[in-house]
Tab-separated table of C-alpha atoms and ligand atoms in Angstrom:
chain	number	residue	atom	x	y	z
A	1	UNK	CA	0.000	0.000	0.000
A	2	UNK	CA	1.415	3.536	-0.975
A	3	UNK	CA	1.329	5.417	2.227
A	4	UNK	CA	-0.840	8.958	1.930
A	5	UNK	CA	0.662	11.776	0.334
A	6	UNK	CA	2.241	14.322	2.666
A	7	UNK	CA	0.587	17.359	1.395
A	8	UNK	CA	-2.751	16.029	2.556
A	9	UNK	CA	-1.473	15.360	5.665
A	10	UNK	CA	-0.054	19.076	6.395
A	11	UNK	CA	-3.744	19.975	4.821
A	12	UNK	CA	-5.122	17.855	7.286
A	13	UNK	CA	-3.316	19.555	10.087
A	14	UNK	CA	-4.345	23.280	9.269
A	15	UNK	CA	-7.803	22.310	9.246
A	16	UNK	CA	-7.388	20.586	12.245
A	17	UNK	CA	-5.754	23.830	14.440
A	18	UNK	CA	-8.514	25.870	12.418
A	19	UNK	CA	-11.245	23.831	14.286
A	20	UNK	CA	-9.622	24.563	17.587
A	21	UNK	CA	-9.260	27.818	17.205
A	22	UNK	CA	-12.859	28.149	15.652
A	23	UNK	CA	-13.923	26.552	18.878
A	24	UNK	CA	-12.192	28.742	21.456
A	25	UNK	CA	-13.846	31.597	19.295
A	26	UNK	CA	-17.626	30.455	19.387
A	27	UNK	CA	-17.251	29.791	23.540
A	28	UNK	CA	-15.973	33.391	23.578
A	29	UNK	CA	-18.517	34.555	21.190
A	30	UNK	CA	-21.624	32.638	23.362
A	31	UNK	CA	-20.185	34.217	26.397
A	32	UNK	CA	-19.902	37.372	25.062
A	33	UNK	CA	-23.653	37.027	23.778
A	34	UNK	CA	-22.927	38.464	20.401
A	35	UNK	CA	-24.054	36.774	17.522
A	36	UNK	CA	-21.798	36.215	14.509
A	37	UNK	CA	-22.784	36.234	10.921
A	38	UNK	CA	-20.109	35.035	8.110
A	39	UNK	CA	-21.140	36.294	4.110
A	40	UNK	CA	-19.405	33.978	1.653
A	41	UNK	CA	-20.123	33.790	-2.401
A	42	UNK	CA	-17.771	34.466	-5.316
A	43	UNK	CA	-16.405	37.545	-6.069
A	44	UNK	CA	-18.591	40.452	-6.629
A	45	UNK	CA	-22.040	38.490	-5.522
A	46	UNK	CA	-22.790	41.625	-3.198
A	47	UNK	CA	-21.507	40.998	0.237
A	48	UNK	CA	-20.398	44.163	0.933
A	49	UNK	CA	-23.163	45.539	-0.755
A	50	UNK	CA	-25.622	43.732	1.320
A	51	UNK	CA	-23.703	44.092	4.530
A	52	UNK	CA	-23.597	47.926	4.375
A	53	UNK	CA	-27.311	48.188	3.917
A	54	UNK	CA	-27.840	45.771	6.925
A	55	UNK	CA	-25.045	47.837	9.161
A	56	UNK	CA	-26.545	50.911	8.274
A	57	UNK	CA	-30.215	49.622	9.227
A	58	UNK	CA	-29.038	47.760	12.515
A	59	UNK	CA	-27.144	50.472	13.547
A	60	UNK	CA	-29.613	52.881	15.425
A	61	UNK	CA	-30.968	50.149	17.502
A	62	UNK	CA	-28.134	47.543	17.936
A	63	UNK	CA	-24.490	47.368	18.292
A	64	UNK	CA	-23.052	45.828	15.179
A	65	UNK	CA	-19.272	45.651	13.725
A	66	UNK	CA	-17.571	43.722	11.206
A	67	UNK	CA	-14.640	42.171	9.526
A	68	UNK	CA	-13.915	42.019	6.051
A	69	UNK	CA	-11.487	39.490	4.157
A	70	UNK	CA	-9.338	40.164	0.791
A	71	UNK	CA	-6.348	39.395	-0.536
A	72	UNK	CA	-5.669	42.683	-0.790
A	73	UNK	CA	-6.667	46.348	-0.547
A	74	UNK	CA	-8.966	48.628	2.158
A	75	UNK	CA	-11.391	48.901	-0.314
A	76	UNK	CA	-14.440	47.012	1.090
A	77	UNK	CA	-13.710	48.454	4.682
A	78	UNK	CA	-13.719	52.271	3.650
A	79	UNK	CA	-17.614	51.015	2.484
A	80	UNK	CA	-17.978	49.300	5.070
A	81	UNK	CA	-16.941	52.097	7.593
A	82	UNK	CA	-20.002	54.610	5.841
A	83	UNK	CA	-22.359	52.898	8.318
A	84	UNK	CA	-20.530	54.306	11.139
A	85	UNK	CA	-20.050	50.661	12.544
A	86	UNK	CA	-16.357	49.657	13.470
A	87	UNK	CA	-14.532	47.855	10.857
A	88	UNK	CA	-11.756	45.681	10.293
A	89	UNK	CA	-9.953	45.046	6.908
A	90	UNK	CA	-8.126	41.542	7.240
A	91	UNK	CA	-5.751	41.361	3.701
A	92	UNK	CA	-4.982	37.763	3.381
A	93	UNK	CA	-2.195	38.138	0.218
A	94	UNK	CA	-2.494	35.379	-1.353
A	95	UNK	CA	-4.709	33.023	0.825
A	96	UNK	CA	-8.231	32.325	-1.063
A	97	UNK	CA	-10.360	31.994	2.168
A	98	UNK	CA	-10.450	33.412	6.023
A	99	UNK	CA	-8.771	31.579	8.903
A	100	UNK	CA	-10.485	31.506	12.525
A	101	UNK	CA	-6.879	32.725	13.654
A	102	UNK	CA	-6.961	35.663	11.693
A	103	UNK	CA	-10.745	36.465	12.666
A	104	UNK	CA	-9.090	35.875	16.477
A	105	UNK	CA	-6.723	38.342	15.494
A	106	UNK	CA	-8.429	40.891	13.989
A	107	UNK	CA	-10.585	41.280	16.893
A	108	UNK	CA	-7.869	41.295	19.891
A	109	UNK	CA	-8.602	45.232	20.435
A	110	UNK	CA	-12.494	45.094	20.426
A	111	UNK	CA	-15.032	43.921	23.736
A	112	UNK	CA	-17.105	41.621	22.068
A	113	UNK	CA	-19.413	42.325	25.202
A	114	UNK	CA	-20.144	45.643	23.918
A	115	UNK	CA	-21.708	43.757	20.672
A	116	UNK	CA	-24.893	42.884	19.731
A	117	UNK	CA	-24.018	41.487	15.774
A	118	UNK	CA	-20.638	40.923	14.459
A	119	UNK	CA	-20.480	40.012	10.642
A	120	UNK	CA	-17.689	38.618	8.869
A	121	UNK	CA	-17.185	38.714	5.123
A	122	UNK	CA	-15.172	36.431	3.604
A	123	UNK	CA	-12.697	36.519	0.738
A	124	UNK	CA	-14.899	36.316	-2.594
A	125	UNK	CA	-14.250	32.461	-3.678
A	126	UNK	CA	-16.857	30.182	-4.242
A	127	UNK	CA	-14.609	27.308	-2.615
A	128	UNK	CA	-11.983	27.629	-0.291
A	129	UNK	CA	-14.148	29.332	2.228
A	130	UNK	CA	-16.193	26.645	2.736
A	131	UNK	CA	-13.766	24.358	5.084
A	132	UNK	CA	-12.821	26.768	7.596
A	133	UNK	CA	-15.167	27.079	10.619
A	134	UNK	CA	-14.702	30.759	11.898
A	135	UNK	CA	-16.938	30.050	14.870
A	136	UNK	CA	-20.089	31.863	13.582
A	137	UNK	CA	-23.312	30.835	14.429
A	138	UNK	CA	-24.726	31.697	11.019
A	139	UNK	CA	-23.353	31.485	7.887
A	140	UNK	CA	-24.897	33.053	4.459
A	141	UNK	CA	-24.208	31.817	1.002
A	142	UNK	CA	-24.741	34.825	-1.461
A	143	UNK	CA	-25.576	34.324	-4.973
A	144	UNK	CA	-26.230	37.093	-7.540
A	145	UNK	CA	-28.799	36.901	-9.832
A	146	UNK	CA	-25.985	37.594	-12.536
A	147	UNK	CA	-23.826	34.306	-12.044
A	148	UNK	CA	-26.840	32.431	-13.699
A	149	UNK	CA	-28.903	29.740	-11.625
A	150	UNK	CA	-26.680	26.772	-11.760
A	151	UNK	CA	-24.252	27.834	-8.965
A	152	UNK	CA	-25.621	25.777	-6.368
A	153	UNK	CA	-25.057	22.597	-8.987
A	154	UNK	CA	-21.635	23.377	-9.658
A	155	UNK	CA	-20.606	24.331	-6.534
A	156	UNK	CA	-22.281	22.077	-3.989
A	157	UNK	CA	-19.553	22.395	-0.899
A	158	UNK	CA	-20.320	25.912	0.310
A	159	UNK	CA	-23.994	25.166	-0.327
A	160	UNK	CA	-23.250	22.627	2.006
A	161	UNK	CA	-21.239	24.753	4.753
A	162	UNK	CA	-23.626	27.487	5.214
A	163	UNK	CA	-27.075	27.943	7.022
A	164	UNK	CA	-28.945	30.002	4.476
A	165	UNK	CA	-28.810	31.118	0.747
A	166	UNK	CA	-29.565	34.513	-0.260
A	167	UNK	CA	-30.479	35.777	-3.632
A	168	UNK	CA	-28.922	39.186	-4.190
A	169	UNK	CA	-29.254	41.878	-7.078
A	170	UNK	CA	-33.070	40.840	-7.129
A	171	UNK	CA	-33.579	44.400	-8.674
A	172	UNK	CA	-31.662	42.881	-12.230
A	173	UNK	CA	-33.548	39.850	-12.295
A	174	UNK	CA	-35.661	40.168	-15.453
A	175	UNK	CA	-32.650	41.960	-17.332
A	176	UNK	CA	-31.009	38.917	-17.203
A	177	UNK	CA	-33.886	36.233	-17.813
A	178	UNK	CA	-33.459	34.826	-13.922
A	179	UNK	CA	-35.406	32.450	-12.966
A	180	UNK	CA	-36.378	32.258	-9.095
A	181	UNK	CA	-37.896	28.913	-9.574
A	182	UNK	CA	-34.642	26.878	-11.282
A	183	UNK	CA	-32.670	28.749	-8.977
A	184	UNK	CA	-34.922	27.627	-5.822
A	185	UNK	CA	-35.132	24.494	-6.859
A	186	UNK	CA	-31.410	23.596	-7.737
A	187	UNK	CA	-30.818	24.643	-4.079
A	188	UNK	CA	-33.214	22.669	-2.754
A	189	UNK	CA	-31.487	19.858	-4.785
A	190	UNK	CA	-28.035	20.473	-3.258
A	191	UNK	CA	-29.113	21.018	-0.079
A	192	UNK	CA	-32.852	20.043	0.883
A	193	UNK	CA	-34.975	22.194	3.333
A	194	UNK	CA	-32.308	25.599	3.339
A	195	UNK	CA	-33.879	28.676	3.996
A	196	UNK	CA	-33.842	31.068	0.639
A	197	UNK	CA	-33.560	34.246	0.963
A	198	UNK	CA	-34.012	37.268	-1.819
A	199	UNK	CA	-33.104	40.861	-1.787
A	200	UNK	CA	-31.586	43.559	-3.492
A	201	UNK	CA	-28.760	45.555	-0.701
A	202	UNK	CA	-29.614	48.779	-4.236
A	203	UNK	CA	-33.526	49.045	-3.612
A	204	UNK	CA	-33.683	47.635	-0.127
A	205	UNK	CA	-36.334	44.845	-1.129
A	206	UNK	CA	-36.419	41.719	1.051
A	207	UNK	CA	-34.454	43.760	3.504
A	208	UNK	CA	-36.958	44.039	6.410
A	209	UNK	CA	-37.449	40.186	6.088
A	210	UNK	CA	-33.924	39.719	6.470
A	211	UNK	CA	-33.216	41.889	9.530
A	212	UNK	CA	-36.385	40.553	11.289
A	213	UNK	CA	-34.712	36.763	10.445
A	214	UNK	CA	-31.702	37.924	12.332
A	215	UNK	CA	-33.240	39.581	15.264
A	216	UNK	CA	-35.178	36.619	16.013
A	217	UNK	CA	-31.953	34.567	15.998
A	218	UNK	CA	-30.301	36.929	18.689
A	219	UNK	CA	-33.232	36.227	20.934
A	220	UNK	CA	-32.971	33.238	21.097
A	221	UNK	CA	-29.737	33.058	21.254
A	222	UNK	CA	-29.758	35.543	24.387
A	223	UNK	CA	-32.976	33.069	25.237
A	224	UNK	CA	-30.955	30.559	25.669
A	225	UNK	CA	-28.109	32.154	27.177
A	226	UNK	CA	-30.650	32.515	30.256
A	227	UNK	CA	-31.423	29.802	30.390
B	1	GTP	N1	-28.029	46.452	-9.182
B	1	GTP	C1	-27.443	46.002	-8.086
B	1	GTP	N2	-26.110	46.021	-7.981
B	1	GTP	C2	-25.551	45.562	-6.846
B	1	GTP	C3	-26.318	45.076	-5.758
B	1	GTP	N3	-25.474	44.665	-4.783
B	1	GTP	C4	-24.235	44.900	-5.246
B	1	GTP	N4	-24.267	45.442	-6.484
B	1	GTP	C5	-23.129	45.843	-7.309
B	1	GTP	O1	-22.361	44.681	-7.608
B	1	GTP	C6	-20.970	45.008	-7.601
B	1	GTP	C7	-20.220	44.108	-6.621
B	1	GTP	O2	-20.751	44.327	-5.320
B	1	GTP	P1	-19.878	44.127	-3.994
B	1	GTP	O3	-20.769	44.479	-2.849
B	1	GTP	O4	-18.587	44.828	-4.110
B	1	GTP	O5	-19.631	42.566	-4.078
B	1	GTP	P2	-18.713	41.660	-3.121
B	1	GTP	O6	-19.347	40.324	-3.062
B	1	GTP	O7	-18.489	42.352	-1.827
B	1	GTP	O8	-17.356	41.587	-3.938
B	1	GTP	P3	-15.912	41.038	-3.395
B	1	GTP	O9	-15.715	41.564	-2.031
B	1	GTP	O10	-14.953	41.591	-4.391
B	1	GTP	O11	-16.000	39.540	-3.447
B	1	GTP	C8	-20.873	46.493	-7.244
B	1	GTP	O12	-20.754	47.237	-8.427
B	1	GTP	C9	-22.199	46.762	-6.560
B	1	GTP	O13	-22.608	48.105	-6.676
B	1	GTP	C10	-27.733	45.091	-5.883
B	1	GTP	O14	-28.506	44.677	-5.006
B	1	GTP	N5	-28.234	45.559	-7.071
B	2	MG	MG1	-16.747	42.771	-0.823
């Protein structure tokens, strides 16, 4: 028997220390109460987009901050930073995805107790991003209704890793033939019984049913908390 190449062993190892670092970051995040939102999708879906509109809305009545992930630039954090909210640029050079140890990292100066939401948005990448845990307790797949419906075929493994799929750019739907229903359904085929989610971060729509989502997950996570 040919023994296992090494380079899937070192693999095996990152992932590994990822997970334990992911860990130690949810038990601070749970006794912190904050809850902790992660955006992944391929380049140029919307996250940032999408995450200023939902700063900018949570802002007067919660405490929200986030964390954004590129190879390179400040670009998405100056955007960001137009809500008012706190924001962290992590540049990752050449690394396609975020680690929990640079999430742990980036947040050594803040008091998670004085948060209500933190978000996270990952590197654009329709792949890499979907084997490292960053300790969030929800985790959004974005797809524009540009890339076409067949995403969720092609790329079944961060369908997989996250919670709930949102449909963004809903507002350019019909001036490029979308269909909701293919869409829907090759979701449901990848990963049967996700929650679907549609909104456009330009006109606001689907907004309000977003944000209410969220604030019912914080109460019951502070629910529980009590408990
Ligand atoms: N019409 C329309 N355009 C949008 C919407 N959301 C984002 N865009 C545009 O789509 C482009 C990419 O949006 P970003 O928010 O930068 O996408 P991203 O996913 O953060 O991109 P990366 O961080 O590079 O992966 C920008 O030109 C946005 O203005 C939307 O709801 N409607
Ligand atoms: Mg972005």
């Amino acid at each position: 028997m040919r023994p296992e190449p090494r380079l899937i062993e070192v693999r095996r190892n990152v992932l590994k220390q990822n997970d334990v670092v992911a860990r130690s970051l949810r038990d601070r995040f749970r006794a912190a109460g904050v809850f902790v939102v992660s955006l992944v999708s391929s380049p140029g879906s919307g996250k940032t987009a999408f995450l200023e509109k939902t700063l900018t809305l949570l802002r007067p009545s919660y405490r929200v901050a986030a964390l954004v992930g590129d190879l390179a630039t400040e670009n998405d954090a100056l955007r960001l930073a137009r809500s008012q909210a706190p924001v962290k640029q992590i540049t990752t050079g050449t690394l396609c995805h975020l680690e929990a140890a640079m999430v742990e990292s980036a947040l050594q100066e803040w008091d998670l107790n004085q948060l209500d939401f933190l978000f996270i948005e990952n590197v654009g990448n329709l792949v890499c991003p979907s084997s490292y845990d960053l300790g969030e307790d929800l985790r959004l797949v974005l797809i524009s209704v540009t890339e076409g419906e067949d995403k969720p075929l092609k790329y079944p493994t961060i369908f997989h890793s996250a919670d709930v799929a949102v449909v963004t750019k809903v507002d350019l739907a019909a001036a490029v033939e979308f269909s909701w229903e293919t869409a829907y359904n090759n979701i449901q085929a990848v990963r049967p019984g996700m929650p679907v989610l549609r909104l456009s971060a330009k006109t606001g729509d689907g907004m309000e049913e977003f944000l209410s989502f969220l604030v019912a997950r914080l109460i019951e996570l502070r629910e529980a908390a009590a408990v």
